[in-house]
Coordinates of C-alpha atoms and ligand atoms in Angstrom, one line a residue:
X1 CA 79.4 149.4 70.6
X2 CA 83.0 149.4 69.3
X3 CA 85.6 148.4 71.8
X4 CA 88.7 149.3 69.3
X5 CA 89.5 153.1 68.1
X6 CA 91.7 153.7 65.0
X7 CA 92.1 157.4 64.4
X8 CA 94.3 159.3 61.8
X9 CA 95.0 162.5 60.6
X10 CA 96.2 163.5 57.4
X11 CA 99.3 162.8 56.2
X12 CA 101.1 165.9 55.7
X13 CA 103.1 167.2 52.0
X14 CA 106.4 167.8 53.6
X15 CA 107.2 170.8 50.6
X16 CA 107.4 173.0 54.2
X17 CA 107.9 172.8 57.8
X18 CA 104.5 172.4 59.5
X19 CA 102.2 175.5 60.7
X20 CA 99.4 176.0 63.4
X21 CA 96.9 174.3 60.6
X22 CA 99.0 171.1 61.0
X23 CA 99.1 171.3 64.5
X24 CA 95.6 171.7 64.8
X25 CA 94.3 168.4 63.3
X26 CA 96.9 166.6 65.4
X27 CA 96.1 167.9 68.3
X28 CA 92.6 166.7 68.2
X29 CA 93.4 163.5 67.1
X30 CA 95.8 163.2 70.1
X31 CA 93.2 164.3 72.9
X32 CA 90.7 161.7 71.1
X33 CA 93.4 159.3 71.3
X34 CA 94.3 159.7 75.2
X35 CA 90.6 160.2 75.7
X36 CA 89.7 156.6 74.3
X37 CA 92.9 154.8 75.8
X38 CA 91.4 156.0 78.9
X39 CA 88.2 153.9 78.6
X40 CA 89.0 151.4 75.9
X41 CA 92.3 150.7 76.9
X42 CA 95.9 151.2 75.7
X43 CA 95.9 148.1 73.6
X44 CA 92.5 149.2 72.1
X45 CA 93.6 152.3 70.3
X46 CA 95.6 153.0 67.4
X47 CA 96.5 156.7 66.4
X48 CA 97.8 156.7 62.8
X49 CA 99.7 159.8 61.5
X50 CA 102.7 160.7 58.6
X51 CA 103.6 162.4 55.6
X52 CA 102.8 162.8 52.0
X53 CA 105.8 162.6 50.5
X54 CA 105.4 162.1 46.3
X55 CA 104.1 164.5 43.6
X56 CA 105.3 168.2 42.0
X57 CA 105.1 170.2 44.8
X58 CA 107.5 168.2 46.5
X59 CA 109.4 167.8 43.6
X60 CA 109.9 171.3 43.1
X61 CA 110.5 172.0 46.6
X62 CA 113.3 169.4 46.7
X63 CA 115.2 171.0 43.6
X64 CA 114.3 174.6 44.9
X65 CA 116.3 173.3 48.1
X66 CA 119.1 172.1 45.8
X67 CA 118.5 168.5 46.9
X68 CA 117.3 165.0 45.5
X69 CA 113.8 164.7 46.5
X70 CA 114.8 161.7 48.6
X71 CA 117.7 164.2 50.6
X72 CA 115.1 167.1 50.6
X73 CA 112.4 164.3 52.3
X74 CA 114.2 163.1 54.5
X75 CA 115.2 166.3 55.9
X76 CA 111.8 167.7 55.9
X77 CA 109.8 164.7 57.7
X78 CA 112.1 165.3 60.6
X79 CA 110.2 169.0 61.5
X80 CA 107.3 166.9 61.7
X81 CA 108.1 164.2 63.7
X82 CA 109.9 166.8 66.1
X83 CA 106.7 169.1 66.5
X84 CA 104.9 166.2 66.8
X85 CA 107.0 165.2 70.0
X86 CA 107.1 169.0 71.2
X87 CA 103.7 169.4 71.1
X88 CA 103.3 165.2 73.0
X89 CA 101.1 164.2 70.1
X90 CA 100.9 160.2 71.3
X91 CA 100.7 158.5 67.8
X92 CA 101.0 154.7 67.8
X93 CA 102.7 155.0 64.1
X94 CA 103.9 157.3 61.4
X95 CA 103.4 156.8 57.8
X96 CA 105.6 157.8 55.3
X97 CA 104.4 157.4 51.6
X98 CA 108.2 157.0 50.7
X99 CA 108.1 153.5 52.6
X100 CA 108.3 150.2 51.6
X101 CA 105.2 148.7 53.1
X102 CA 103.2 152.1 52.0
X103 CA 104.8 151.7 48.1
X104 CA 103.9 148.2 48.2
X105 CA 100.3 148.5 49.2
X106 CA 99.3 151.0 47.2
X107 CA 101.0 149.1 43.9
X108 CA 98.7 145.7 45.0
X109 CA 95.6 148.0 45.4
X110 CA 96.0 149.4 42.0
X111 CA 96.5 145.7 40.4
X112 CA 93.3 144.8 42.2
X113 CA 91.0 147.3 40.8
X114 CA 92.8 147.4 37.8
X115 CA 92.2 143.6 37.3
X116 CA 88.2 144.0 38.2
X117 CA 87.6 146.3 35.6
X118 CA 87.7 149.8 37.4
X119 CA 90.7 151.1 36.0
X120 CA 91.0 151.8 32.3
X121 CA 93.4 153.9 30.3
X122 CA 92.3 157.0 28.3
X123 CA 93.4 160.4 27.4
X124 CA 92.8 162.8 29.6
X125 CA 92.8 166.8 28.4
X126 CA 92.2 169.4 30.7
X127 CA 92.7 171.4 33.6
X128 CA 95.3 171.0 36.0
X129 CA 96.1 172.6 39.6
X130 CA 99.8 171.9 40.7
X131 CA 99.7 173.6 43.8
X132 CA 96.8 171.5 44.8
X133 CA 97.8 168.5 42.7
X134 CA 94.0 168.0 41.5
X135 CA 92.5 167.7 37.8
X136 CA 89.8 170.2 37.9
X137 CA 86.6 169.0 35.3
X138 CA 86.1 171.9 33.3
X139 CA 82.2 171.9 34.9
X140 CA 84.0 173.5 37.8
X141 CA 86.3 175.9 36.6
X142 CA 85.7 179.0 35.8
X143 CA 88.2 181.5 34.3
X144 CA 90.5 179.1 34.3
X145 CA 91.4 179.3 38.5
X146 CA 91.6 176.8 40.6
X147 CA 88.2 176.5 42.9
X148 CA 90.1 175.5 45.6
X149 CA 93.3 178.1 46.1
X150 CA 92.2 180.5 42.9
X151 CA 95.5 180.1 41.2
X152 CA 96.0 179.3 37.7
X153 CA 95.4 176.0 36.0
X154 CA 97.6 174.4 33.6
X155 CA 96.3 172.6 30.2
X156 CA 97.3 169.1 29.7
X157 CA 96.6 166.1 27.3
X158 CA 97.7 162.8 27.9
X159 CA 97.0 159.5 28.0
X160 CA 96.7 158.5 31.3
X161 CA 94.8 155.6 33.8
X162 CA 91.2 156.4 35.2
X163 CA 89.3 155.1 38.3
X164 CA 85.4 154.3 37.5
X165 CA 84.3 156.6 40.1
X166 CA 80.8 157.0 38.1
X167 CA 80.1 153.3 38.7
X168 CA 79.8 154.1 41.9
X169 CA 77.9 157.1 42.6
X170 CA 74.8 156.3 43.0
X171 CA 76.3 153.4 45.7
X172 CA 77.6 156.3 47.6
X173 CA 74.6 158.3 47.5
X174 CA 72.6 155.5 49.1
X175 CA 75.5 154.9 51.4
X176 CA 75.6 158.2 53.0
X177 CA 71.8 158.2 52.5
X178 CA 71.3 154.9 54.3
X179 CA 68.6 155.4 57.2
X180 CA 68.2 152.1 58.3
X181 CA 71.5 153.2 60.0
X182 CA 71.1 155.7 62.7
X183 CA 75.0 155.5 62.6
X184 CA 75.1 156.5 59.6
X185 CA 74.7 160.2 60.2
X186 CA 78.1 160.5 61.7
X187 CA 79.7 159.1 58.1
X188 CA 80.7 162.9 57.2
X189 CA 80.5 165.5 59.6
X190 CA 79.8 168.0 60.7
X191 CA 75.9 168.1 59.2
X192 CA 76.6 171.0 56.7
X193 CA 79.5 169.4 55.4
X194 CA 77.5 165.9 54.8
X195 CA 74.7 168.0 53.5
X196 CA 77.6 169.7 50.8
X197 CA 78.8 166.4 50.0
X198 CA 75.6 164.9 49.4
X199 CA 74.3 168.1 47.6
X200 CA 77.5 167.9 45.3
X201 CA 76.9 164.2 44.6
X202 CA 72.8 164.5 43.8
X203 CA 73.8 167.6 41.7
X204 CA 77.1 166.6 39.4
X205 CA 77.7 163.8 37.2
X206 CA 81.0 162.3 38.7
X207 CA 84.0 162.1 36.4
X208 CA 86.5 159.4 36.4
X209 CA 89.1 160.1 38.4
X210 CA 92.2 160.3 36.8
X211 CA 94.9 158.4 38.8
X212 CA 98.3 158.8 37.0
X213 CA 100.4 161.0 35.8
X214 CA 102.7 160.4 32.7
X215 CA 106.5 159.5 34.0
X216 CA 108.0 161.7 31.7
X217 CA 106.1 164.5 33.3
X218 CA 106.6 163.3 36.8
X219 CA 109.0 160.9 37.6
X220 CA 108.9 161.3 42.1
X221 CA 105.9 158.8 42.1
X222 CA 104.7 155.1 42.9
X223 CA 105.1 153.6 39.6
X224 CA 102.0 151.9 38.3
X225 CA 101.8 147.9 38.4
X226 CA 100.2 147.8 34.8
X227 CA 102.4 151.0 33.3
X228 CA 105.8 151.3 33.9
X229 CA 105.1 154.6 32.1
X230 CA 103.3 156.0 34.2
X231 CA 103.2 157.2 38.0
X232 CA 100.5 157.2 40.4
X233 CA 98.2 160.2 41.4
X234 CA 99.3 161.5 44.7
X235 CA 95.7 161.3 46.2
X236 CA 95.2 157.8 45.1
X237 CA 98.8 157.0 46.5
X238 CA 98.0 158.9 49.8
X239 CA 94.7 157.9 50.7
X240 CA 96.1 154.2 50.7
X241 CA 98.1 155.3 54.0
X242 CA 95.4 154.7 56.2
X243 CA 95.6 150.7 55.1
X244 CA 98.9 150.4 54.1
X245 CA 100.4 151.3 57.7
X246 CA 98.1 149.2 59.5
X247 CA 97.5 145.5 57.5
X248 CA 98.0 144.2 54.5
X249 CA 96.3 142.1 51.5
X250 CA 96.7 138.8 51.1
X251 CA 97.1 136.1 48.5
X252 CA 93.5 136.3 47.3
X253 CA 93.3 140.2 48.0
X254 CA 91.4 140.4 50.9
X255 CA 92.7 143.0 53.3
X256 CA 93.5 142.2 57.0
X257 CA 94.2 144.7 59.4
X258 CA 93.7 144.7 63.0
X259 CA 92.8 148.3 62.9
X260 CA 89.8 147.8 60.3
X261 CA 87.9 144.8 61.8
X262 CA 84.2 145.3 62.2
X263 CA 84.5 146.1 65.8
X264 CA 86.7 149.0 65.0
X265 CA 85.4 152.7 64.7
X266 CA 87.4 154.2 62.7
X267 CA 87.6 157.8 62.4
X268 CA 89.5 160.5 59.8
X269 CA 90.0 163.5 61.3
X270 CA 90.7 166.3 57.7
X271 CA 90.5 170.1 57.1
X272 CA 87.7 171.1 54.9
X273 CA 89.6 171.5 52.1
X274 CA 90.4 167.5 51.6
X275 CA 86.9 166.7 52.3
X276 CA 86.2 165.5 48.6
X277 CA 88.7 163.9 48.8
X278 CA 88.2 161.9 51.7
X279 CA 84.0 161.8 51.4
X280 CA 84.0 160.5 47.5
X281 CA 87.3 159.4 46.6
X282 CA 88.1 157.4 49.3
X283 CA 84.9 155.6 50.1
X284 CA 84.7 154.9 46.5
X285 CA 88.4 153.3 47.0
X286 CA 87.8 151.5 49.7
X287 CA 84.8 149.7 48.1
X288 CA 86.4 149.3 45.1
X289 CA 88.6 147.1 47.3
X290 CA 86.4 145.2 49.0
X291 CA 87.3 147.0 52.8
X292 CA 84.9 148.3 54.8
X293 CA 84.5 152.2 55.3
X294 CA 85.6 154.4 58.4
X295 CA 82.8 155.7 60.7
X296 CA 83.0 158.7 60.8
X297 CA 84.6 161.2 58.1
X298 CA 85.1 165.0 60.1
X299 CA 86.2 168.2 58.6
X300 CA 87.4 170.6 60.8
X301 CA 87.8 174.5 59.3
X302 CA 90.5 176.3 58.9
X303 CA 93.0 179.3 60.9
X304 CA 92.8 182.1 59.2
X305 CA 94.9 185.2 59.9
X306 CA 92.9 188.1 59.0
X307 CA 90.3 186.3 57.4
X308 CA 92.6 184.8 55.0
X309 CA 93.3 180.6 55.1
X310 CA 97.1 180.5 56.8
X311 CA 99.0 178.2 54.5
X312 CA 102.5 177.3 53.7
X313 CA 101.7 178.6 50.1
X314 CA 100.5 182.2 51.1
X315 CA 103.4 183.1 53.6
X316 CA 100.9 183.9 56.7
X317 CA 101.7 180.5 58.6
X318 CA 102.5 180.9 62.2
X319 CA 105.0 178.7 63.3
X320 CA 103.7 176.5 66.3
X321 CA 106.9 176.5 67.9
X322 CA 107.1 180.2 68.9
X323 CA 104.3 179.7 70.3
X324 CA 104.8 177.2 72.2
X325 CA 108.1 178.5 73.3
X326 CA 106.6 181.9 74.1
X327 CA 102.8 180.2 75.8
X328 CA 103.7 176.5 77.1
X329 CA 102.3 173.5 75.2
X330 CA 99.6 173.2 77.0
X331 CA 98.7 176.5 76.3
X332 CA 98.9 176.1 72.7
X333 CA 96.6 173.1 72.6
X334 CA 94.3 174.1 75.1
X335 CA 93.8 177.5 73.1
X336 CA 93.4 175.8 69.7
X337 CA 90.6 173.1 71.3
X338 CA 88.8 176.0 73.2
X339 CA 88.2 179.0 71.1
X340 CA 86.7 177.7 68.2
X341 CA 83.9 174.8 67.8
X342 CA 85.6 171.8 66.1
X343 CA 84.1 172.0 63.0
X344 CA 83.9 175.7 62.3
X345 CA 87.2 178.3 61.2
X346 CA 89.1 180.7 63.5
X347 CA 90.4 184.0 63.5
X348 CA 93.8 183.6 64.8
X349 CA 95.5 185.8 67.2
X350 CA 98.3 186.0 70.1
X351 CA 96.0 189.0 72.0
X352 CA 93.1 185.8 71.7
X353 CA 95.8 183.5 73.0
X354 CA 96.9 186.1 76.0
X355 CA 92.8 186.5 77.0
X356 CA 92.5 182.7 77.5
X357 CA 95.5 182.5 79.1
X358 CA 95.1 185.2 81.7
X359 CA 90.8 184.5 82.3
X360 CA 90.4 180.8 82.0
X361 CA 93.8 179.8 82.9
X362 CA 95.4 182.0 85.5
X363 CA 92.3 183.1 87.1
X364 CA 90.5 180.1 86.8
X365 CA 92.3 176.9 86.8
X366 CA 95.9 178.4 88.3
X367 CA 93.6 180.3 91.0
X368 CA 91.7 177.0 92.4
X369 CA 94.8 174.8 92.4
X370 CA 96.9 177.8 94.3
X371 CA 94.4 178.5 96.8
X372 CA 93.5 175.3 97.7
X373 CA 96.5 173.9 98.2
X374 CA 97.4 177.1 100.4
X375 CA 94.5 176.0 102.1
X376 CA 95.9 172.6 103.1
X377 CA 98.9 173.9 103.9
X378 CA 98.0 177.1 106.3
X379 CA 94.9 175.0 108.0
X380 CA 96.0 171.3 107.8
X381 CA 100.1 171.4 107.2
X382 CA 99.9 169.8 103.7
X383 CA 98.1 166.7 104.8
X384 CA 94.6 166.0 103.2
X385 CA 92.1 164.9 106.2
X386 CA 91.1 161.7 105.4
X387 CA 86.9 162.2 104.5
X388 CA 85.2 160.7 101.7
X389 CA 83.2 164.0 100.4
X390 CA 80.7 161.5 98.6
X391 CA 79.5 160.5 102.4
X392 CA 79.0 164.7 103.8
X393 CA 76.0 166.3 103.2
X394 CA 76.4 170.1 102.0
X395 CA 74.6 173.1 101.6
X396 CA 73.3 173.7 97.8
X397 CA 76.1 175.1 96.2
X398 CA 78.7 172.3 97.3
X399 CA 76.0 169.8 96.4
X400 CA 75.8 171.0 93.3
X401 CA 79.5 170.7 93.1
X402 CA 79.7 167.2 93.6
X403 CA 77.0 166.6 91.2
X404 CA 78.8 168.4 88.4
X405 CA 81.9 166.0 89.7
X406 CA 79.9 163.2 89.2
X407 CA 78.3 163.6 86.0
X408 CA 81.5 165.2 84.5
X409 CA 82.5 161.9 82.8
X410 CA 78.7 161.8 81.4
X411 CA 79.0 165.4 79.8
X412 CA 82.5 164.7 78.2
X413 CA 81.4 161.6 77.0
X414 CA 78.2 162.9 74.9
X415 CA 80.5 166.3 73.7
X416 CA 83.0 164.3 72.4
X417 CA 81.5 161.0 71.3
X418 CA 80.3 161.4 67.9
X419 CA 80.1 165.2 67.9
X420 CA 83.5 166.1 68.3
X421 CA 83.0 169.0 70.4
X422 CA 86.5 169.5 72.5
X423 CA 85.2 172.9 73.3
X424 CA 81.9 171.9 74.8
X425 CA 83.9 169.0 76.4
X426 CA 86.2 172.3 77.7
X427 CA 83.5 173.9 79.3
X428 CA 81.8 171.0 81.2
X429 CA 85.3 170.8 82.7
X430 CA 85.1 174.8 83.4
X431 CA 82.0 174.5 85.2
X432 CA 83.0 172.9 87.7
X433 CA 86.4 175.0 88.2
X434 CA 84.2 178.0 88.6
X435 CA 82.1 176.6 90.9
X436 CA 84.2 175.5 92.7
X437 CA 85.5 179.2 92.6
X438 CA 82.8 180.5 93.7
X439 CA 82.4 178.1 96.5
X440 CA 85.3 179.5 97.8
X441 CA 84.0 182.9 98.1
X442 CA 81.0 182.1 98.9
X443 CA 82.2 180.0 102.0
X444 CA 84.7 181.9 103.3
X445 CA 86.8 179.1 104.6
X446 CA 89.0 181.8 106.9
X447 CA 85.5 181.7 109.1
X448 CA 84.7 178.2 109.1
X449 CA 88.2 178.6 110.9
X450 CA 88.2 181.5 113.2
X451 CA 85.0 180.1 114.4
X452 CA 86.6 176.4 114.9
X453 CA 83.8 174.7 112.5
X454 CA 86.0 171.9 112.5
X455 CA 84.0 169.7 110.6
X456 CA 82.9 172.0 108.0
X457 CA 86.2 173.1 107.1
X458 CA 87.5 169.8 106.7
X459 CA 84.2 169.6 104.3
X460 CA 84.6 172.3 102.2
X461 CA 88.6 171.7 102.3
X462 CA 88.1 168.0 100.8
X463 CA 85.4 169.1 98.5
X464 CA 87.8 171.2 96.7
X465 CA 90.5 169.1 96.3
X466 CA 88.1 166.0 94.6
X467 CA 86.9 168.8 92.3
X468 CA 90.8 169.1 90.9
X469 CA 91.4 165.5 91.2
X470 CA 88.2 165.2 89.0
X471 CA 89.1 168.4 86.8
X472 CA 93.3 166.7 86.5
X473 CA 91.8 163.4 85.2
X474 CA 89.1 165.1 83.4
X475 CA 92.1 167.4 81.6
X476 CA 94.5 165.0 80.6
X477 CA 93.5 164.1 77.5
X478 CA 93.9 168.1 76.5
X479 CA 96.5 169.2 78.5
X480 CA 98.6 166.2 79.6
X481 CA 101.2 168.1 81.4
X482 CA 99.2 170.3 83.4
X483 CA 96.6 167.5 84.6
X484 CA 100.1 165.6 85.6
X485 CA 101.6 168.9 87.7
X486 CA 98.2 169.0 89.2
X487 CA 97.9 165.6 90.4
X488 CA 101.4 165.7 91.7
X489 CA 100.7 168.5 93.9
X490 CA 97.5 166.9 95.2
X491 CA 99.6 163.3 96.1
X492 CA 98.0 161.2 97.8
X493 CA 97.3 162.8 100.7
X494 CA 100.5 164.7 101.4
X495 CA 100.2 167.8 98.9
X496 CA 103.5 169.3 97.4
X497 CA 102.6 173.5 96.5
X498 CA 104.0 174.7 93.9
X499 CA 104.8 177.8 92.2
X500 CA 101.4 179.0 90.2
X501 CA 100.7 176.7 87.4
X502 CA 100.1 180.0 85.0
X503 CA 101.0 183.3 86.0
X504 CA 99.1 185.8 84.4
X505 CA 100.5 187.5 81.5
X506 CA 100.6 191.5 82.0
X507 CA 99.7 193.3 78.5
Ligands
MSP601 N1 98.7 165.6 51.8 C1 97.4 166.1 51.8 C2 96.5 165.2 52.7 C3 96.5 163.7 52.3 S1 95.6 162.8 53.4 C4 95.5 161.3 52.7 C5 97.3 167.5 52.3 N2 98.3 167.9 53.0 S2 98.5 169.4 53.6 O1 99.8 169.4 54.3 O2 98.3 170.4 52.6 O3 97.3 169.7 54.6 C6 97.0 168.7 55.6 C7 95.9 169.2 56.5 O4 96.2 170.5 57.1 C8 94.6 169.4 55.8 O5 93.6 168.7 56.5 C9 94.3 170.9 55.9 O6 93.0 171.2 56.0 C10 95.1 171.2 57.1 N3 95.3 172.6 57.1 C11 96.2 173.3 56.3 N4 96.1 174.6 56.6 C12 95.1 174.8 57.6 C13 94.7 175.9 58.3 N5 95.1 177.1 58.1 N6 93.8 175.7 59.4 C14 93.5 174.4 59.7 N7 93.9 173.4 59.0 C15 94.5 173.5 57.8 O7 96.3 168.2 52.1

């Protein structure tokens, strides 16, 4: 087993301010991140993040905002790094691809695989997506769209550098093939989207990958080692950030990082749509390079807003913000983890937003922490009776309890480790709030106290306040602020009510 996690996200094209999209694969990486520090350690996790900062898009964003593209940057990163703090997203370190340690790297890992052979130069003609910033093999293309955002390509011819990505196909093939490796299942997920990849790759000759662009054309780019005509291919340059932040090559061009020693796992967290990029490219990079490969590869799906893919581009995006101004932060990422499997798209929507909030938050979570700690309050003035629950014997139901308490961790654990799945993860944690609900009603504590059952009360009383202590740890990772209010009004033994954690939302 690994006992180091490095996790990243994409790194985001700052031609826009971020949307819900963004927020979404950052979100997960950040309750992966608190999840893992929590039983690896602190020290033992790195949570890599940034921004994609070269190419057209930017370019043309930059002199659309009447500013050089290093002003318009600048500016732009800073909406980032703010959500990023709004929304408590824990990164360790943020990548810009405008940096001096990024620039560097990615200039020494082009003069490595240039010198063994796997670059070359050639002309390239063809088809062109700026929007996406991808070449487009005409195999691919049909009416001249773009398969990915169906917007027209351009035609170009020039003479440009390629990376022998055929050279390595068939090493791929086996690699994600390989079933000596149990492990290596998890390499791209979720199954369909290994099964796509894989499908692509045992179905399509790969073409070289062109990996420049000519400086006359595009002049906001890493210039090339070998060409000082030419700049590199945003993909190639970006990809790089998840080695160029973390280690560096050395005199004989061996990489050393920290972060991608064998007993790392190593995890990309991506939407769908960079999965080719991330399941060929890259692999075929990082081999190229002598470094080993990540883990695990996941795509996530996308937001859509009326069943159409929110993006900067199209105008739809909903900015996080509001939200979280109008919901709470916790809210926001508790929604975004819950209502969709991780993995799959959503239908976005604030009435979706409000039915969460009011059923599993307000009359669910809010409910049990209110009521109990009336409870301690009116029956035992706001100090806990001092009881081990783990040493009572109860009837069924608040046995049952303390068996969901105990095998919570257990449940979380197999959800999340290698599938992924916050909202299954969610639900475990659920299960025992609406037990212990239901315990409530069921036991009709006001009883246990007209009729001086003493004992019981005292029971029941600490049962429910080890199901929140369970349920606040249990909830940190996702909703940091929340599991923090709950544990402060538990204390130690002197509980401090407050006002209801979510009051319900009249529509
Ligand atoms: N810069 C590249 C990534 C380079 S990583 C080496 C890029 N940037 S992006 O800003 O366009 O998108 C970043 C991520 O946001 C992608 O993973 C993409 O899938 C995700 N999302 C963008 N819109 C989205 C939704 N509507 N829903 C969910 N995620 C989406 O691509």
């Amino acid at each position: 087993m690994s006992n180091k996690f490095f996790i990243t996200t994409p790194i985001y094209y700052v031609n826009a301010a971020p949307h819900i999209g963004h927020s979404y694969t950052n979100i997960a990486a950040d309750v992966l991140a608190r999840y893992e520090r929590k039983i690896l350690g602190t020290k033992n996790v790195w949570f890599l993040t940034g921004t994609d900062e070269h190419g057209q898009k930017i370019l043309k964003a930059a002199s659309e905002a009447k500013l050089s593209p290093h002003e318009f940057v600048d500016r732009v990163v800073l909406s980032f790094k703010d959500l990023w703090k709004k929304l408590e997203i824990s990164h360790n370190d943020f990548i810009r691809t405008t940096e001096e340690r990024h620039i560097q790297t990615v200039q020494k890992a082009l003069q490595i695989v240039y010198e063994k052979g796997d670059i070359y130069e050639g002309v390239y003609e063809g088809a062109y997506c700026t929007p996406c910033e991808t070449f487009w093999p005409q195999t691919q293309v049909t009416e001249n769209l773009c398969p990915d955002c169906l917007r027209p390509l351009e035609n170009i011819r020039e003479t440009n550098f390629f990376f022998k990505l055929s050279k390595y196909q068939d090493w791929l093939i086996a690699y994600i093939k390989d079933a000596s490796n149990p492990e290596r299942l998890n390499f791209i997920q979720p199954a369909s989207r290994r099964n796509e990849v894989l499908g692509f790759l045992e179905n399509n000759k790969l073409e070289d990958l062109c990996i420049s662009r000519p400086e006359e054309r595009l002049s906001w780019g890493i210039p090339l080692p070998f060409s000082k005509k030419h700049v590199t291919y945003v993909w190639f340059d970006a990809l790089i950030n998840y080695i160029s932040a973390v280690g560096q090559f050395d005199a004989q061009n061996i990489y050393h990082s920290p972060w991608w020693d064998k007993d790392v796992k190593v995890i990309h967290l991506v939407g769908k749509d960079i999965l080719r990029h991330h399941a060929i490219y890259w692999p075929i990079m990082l081999k190229a390079l002598g470094i080993r490969q990540p883990d695990t590869i996941f795509a996530h799906g996308w937001w859509m807003i009326n069943e159409d893919k929110m993006s900067k581009s199209k105008g739809n995006a909903v900015n996080p913000v509001e939200l979280m101004n109008k919901f709470g932060i916790d809210v926001y990422r508790y929604f975004l983890l819950k209502d969709v499997t991780f993995g799959a798209d959503g239908n976005f929507s604030e009435t979706a937003i409000v039915k969460r909030f009011n059923n599993d938050l307000a009359n669910d979570l809010g409910n049990l922490v209110y009521r109990t700690l009336t409870m301690v309050e009116k029956y035992y003035q706001g100090l806990l009776p001092d009881l081990d629950v783990f040493k009572v014997i109860y009837d069924a139901s608040g046995e049952n309890i303390k068996n969901k308490i105990l095998s919570l961790d257990e449940q979380i654990h197999s959800a999340l480790e290698g599938k992924l799945d916050f909202s299954l993860a969610l639900e475990k944690i659920w299960e025992v709030i609406s037990l212990t609900n239901k315990y409530v009603e069921e036991t009709k504590p006001w009883n246990l106290s007209k009729e001086h059952k003493e004992k019981e009360l005292q029971g029941f009383i600490c049962l429910l306040v080890e199901a929140l202590r369970k349920v606040s740890l249990a909830l940190e990772p996702f909703m940091p602020q929340t599991a923090f209010k709950i544990m402060e009004q538990l204390g130690t033994r002197e509980t401090k009510k407050g006002s209801p954690l979510f009051p319900r939302i009249e529509t």
